[in-house]
mmCIF file of C-alpha atoms and ligand atoms in Angstrom:
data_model
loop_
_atom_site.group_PDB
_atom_site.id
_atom_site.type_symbol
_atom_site.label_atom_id
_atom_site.label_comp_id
_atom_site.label_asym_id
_atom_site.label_seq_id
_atom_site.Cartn_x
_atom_site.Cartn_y
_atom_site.Cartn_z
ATOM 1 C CA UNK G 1 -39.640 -9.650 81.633
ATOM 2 C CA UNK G 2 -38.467 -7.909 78.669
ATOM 3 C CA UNK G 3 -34.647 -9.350 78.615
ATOM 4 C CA UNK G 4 -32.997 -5.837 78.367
ATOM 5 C CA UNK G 5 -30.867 -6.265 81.177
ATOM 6 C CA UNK G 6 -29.800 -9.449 80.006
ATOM 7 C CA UNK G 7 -29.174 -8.213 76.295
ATOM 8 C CA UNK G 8 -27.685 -4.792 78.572
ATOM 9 C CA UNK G 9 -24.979 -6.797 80.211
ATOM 10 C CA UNK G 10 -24.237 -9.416 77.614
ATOM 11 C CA UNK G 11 -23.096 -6.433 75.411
ATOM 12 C CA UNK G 12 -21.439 -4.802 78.660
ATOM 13 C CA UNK G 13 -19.147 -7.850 78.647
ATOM 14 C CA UNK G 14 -18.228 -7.352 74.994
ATOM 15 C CA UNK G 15 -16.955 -3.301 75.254
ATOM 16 C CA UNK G 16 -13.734 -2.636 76.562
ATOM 17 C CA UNK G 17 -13.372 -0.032 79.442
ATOM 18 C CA UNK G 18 -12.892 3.208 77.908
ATOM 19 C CA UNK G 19 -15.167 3.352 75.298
ATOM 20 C CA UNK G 20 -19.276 4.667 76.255
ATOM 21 C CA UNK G 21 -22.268 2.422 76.028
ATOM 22 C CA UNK G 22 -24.816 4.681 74.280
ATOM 23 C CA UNK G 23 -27.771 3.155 74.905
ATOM 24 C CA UNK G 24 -30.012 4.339 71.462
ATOM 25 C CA UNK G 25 -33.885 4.658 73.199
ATOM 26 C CA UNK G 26 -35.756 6.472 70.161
ATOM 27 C CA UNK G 27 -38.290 3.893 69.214
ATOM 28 C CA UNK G 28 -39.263 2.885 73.114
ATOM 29 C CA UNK G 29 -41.145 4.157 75.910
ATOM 30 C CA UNK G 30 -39.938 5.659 79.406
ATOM 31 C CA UNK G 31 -40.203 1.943 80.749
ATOM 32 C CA UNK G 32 -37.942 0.193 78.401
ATOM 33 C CA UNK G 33 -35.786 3.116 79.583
ATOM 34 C CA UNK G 34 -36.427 2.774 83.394
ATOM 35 C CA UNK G 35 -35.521 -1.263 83.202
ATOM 36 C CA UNK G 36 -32.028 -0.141 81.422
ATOM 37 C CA UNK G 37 -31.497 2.804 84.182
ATOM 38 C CA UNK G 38 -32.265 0.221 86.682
ATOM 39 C CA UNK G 39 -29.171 -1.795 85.236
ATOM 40 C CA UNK G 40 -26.802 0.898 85.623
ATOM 41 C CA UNK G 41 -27.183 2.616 82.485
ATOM 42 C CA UNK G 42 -27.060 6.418 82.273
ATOM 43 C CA UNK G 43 -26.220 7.374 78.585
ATOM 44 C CA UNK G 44 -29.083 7.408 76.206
ATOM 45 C CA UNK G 45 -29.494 8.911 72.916
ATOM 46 C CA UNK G 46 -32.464 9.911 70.919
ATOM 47 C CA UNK G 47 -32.977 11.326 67.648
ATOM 48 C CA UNK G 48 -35.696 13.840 67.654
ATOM 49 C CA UNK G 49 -35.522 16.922 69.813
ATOM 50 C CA UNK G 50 -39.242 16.495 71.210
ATOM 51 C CA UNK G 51 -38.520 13.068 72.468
ATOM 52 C CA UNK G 52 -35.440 13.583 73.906
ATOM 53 C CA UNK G 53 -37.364 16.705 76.250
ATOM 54 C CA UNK G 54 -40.597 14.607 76.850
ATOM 55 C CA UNK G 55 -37.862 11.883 77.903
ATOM 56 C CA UNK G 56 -35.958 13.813 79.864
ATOM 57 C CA UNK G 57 -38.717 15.476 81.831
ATOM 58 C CA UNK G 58 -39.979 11.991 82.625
ATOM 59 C CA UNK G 59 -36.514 10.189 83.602
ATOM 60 C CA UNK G 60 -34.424 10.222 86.313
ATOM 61 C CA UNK G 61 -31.819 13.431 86.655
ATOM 62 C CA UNK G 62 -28.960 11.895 86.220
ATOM 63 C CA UNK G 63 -29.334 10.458 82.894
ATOM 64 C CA UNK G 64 -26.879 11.974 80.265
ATOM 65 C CA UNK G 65 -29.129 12.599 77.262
ATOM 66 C CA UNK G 66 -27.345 12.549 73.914
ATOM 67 C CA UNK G 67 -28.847 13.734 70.525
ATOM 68 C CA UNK G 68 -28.219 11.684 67.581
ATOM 69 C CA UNK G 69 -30.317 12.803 64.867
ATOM 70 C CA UNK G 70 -30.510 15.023 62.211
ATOM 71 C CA UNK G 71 -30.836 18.566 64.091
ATOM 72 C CA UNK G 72 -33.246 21.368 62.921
ATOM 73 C CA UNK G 73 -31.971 24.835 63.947
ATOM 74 C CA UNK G 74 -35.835 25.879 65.389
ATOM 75 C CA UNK G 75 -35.050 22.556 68.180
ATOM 76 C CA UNK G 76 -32.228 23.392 69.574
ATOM 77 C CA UNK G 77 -33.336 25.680 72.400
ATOM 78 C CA UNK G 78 -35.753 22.936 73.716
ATOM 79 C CA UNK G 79 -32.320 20.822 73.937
ATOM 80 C CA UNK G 80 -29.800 23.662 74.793
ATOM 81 C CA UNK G 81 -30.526 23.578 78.545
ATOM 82 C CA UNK G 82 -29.475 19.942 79.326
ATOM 83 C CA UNK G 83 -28.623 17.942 76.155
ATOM 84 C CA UNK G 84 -25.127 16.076 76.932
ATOM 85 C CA UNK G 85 -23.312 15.600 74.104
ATOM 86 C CA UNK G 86 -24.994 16.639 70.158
ATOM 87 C CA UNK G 87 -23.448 14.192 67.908
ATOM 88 C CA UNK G 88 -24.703 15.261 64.771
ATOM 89 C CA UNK G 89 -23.798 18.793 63.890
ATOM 90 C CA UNK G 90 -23.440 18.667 59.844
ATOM 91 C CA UNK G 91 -22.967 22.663 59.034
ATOM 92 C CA UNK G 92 -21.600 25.319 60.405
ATOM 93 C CA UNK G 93 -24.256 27.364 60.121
ATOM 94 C CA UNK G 94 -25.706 24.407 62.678
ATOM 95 C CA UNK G 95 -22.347 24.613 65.095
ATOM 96 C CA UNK G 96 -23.698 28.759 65.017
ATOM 97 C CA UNK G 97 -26.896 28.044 65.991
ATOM 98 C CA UNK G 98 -26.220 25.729 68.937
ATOM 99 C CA UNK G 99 -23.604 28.186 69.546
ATOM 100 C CA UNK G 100 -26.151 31.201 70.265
ATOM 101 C CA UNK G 101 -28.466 28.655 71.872
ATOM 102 C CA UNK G 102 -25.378 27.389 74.378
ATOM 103 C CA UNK G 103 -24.877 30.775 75.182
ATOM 104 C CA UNK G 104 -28.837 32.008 76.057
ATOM 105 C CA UNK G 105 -28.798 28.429 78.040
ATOM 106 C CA UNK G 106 -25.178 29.908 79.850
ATOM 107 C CA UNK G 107 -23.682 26.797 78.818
ATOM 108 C CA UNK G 108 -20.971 25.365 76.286
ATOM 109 C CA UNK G 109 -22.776 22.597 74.591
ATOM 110 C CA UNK G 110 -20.526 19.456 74.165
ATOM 111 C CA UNK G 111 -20.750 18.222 70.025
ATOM 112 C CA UNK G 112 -19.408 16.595 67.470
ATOM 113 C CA UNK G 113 -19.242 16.870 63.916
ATOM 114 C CA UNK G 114 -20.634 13.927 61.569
ATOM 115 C CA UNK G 115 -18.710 12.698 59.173
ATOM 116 C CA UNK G 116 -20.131 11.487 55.830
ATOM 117 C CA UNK G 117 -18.325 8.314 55.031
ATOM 118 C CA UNK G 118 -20.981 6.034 53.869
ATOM 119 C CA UNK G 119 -21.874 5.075 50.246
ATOM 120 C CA UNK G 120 -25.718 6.025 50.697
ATOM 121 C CA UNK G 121 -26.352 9.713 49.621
ATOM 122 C CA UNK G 122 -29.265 9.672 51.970
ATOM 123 C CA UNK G 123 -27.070 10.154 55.221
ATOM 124 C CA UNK G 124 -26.244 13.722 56.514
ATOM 125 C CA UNK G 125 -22.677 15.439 57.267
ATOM 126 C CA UNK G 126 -19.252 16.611 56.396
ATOM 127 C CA UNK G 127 -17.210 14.928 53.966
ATOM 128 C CA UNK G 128 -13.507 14.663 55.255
ATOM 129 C CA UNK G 129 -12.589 17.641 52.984
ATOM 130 C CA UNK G 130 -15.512 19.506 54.267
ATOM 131 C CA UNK G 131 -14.608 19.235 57.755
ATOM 132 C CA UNK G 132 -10.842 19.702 57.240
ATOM 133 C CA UNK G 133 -11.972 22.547 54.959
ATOM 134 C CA UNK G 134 -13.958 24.036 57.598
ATOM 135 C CA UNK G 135 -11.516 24.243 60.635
ATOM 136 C CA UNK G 136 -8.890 25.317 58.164
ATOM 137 C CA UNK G 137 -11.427 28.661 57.787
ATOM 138 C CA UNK G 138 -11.144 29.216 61.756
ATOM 139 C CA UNK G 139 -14.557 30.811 62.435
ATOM 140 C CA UNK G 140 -15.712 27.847 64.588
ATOM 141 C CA UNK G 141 -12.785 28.913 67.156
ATOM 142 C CA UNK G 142 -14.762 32.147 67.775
ATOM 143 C CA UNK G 143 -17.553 30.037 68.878
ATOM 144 C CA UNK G 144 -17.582 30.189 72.663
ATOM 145 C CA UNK G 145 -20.461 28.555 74.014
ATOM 146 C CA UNK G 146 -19.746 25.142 71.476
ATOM 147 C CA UNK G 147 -17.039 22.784 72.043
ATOM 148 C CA UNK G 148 -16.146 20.061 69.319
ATOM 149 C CA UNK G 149 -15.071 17.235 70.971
ATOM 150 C CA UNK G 150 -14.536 14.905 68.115
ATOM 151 C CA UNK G 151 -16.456 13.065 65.358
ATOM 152 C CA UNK G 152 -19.801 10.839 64.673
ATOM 153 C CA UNK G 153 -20.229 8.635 61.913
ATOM 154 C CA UNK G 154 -22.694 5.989 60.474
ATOM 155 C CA UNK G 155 -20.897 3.203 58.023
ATOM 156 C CA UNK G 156 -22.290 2.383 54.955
ATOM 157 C CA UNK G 157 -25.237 -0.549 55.614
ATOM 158 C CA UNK G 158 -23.727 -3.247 53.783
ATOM 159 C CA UNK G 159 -22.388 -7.290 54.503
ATOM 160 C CA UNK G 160 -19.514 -5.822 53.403
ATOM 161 C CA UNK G 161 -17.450 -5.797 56.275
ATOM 162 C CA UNK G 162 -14.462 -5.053 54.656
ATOM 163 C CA UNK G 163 -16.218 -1.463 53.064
ATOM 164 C CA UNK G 164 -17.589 -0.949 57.021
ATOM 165 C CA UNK G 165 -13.613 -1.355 58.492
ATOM 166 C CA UNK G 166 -12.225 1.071 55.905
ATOM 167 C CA UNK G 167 -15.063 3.965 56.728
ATOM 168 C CA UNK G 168 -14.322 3.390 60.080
ATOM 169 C CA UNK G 169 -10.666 3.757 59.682
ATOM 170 C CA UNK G 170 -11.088 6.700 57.561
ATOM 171 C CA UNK G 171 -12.553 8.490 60.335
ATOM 172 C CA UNK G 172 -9.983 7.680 62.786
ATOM 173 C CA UNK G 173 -7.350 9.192 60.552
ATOM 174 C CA UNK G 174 -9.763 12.085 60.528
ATOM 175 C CA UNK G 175 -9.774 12.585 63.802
ATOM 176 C CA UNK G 176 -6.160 12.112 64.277
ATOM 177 C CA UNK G 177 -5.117 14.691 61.752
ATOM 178 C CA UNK G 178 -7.351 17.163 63.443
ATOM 179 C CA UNK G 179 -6.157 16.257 67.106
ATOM 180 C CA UNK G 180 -2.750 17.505 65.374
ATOM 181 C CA UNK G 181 -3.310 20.452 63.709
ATOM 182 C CA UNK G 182 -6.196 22.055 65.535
ATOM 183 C CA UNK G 183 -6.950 20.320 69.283
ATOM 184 C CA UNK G 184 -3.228 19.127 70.016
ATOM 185 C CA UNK G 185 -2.891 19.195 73.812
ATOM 186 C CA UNK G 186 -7.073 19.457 74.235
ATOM 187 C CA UNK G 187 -7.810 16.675 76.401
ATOM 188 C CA UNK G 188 -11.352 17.544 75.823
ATOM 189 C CA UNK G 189 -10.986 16.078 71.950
ATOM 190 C CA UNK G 190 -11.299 12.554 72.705
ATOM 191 C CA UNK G 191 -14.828 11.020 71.445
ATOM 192 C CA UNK G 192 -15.305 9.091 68.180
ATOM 193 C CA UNK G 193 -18.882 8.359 68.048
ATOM 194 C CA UNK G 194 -18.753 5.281 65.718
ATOM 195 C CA UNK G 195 -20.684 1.974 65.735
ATOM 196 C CA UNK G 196 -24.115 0.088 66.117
ATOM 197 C CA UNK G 197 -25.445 -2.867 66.749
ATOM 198 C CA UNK G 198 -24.301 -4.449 64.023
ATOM 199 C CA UNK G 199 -20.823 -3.244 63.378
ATOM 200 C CA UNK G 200 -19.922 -1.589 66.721
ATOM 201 C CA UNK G 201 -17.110 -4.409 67.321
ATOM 202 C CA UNK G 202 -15.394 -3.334 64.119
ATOM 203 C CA UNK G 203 -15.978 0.648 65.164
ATOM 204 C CA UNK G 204 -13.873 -0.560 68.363
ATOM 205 C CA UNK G 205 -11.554 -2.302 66.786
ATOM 206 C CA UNK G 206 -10.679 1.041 64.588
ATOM 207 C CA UNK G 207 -10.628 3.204 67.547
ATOM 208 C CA UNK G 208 -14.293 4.369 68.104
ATOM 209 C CA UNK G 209 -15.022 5.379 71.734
ATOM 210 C CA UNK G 210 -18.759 5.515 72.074
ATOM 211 C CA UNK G 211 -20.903 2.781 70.547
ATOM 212 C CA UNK G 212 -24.088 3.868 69.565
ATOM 213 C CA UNK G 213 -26.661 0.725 70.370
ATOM 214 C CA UNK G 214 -30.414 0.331 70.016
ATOM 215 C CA UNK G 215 -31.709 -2.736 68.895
ATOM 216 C CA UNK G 216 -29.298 -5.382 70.609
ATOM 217 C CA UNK G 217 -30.429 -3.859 74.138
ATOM 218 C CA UNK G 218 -34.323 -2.991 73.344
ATOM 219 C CA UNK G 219 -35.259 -5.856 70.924
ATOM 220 C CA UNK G 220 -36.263 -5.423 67.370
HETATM 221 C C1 LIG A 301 -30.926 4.145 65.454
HETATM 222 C C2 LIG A 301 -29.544 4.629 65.542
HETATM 223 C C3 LIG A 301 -28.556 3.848 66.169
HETATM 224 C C4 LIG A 301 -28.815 2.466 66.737
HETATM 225 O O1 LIG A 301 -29.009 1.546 65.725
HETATM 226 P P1 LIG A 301 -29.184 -0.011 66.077
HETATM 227 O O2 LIG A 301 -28.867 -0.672 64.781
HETATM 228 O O3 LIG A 301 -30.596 -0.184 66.517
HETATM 229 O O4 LIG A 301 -28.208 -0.351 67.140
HETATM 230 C C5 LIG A 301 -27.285 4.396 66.256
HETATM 231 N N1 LIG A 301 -26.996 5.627 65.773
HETATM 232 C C6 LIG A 301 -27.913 6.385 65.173
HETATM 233 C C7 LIG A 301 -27.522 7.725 64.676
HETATM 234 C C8 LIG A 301 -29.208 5.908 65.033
HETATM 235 O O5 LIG A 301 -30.112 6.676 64.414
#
């Protein structure tokens, strides 16, 4: 009896329909895994490319398997063929790559871009002028076998919670200026990727729709 099922459902209760339970699985085994499947869970993410395969390859089918980390261009094609949703393109050199990759796999590989919001140099992606900058520049539209379907991003890891509710709202605005100019009328544009286990109430609060949660389902 490991309690994940309990901890599973006890955060269940707390997320309001709507917004995706990403179950985080990268520091435990298949059977941590198997008792949360066995719950009803289907979304996990992981953050290194050979995990998420050896993972996959060992899990049930229907699992949607979502990749969370930072993303070296020589991993995507182990990923290409199945991986769900990519939440962490930074570049667009990346958003190329995945692109070429989609298209080898015959697919058009769900992703988002990460934002960099948070004080600590030490985390990857866009700034807000980065990304607008980037979309402004219009290449990504040629990309056929990507699709951008919103934005990821990891608050700063403070007690502030005041600095936490401000990154988050920064990146809603983000992703509301964007839905304007660029993805108006694409119902596909609807994921912010925002929240963990320690702040995801305040990411839902500020409009996040997939919670990103390890350690309040798996244990420390
Ligand atoms: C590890 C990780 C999480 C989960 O963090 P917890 O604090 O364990 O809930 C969420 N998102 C990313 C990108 C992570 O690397």
């Amino acid at each position: 009896m490991s309690g994940i099922k309990d901890r599973l459902n006890a955060i269940r209760a707390t997320i309001p329909v709507g917004v995706t339970l990403l179950a985080i699985s990268k520091y435990y085994p298949v059977e941590d895994i198997m008792e949360a499947y066995d719950a009803g869970q289907r979304d996990f993410g992981e953050n290194k490319a050979q995990d998420l395969v050896a993972k996959q390859q060992a899990l049930p089918a229907d699992i949607r398997w979502h990749f969370t980390g930072h993303l070296q261009s020589n991993k995507i094609k182990y990923i290409a063929p199945f991986v769900h949703l990519i939440h962490s393109v930074d570049t667009l050199q990346l958003l190329r790559e995945i692109d070429k990759h989609g298209a080898k796999a015959g697919r058009i590989i769900p992703c988002l871009l990460q934002i960099h919001i948070a004080r600590e140099e030490t985390k990857f992606g866009f700034t807000p002028e980065e990304c607008l900058a980037m979309l402004e520049a219009g290449e990504w539209q040629q990309l056929s076998n990507v699709r951008i379907k919103g934005l990821m991003c990891m608050a700063s890891n403070t007690d502030d919670m005041q600095v936490v509710a401000q990154e988050f709202a920064r990146v809603k605005q983000l992703f509301d200026t964007m839905r304007d100019r660029w993805f108006a009328g694409d119902e596909g544009f609807d994921t912010i990727s925002a929240g963990m286990s320690d702040d995801y109430q305040l990411a839902i609060a500020a409009g996040s729709t997939c919670v990103r949660i390890g350690s309040s389902i798996f244990g420390e």
